[in-house]
CSV table of C-alpha atoms in Angstrom, one decimal:
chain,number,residue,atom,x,y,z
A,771,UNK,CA,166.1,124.2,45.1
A,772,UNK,CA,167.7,123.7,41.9
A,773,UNK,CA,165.7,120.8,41.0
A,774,UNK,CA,162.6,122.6,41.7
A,775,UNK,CA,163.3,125.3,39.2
A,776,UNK,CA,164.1,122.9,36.3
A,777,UNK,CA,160.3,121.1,37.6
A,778,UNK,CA,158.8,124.4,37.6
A,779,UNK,CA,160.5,125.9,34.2
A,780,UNK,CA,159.6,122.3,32.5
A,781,UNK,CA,155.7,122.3,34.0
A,782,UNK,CA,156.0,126.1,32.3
A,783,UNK,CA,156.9,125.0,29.0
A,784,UNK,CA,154.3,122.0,28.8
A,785,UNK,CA,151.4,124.7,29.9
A,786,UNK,CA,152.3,127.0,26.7
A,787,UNK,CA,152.6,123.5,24.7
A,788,UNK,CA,149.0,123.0,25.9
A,789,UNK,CA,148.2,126.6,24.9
A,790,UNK,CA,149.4,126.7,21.8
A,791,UNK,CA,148.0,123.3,20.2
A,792,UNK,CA,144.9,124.8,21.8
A,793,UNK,CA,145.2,127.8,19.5
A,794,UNK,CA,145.6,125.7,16.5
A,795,UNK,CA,143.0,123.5,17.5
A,796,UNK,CA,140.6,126.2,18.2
A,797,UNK,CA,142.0,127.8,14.7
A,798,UNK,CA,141.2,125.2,12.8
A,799,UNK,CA,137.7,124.4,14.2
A,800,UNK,CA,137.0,127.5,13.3
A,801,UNK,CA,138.5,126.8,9.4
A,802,UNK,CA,136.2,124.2,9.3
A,803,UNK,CA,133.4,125.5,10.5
A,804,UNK,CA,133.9,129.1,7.7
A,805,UNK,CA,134.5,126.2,5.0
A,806,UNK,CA,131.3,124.3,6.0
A,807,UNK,CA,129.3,127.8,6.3
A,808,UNK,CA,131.1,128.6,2.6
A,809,UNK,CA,130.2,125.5,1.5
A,810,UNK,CA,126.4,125.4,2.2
A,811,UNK,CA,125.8,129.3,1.2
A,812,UNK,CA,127.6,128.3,-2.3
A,813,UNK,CA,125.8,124.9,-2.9
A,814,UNK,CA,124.3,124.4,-6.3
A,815,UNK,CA,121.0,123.6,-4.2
A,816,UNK,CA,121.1,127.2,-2.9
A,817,UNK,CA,121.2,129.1,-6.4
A,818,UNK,CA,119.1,127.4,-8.5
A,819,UNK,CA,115.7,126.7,-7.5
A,820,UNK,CA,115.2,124.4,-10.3
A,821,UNK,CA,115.0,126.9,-13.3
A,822,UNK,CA,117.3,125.4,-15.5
A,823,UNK,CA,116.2,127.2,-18.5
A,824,UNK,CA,116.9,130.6,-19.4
């Protein structure tokens, strides 16, 4: 009986393991994916449409 509880407390602490490096995976994606967005909205390609003189 005893056993199972240390099985079943262990199996408990590798499923919120899994849960949080899911979190920061998911987190990060979505870092990357608000960089990327940044990035192409802010690209020297998107501002100037060739007019370099003023």
């Amino acid at each position: 009986m005893a056993s199972k509880l240390i099985l079943q407390e262990r199996l408990l602490a590798t499923y919120s393991t899994i849960h949080l490096l899911n979190q920061a995976m998911s987190d990060i994606e979505f870092k990357l994916q608000s960089a990327h967005l940044f990035h192409i909205h802010n690209s020297p390609h998107h501002e100037y449409s060739g007019d370099s003189a003023q």
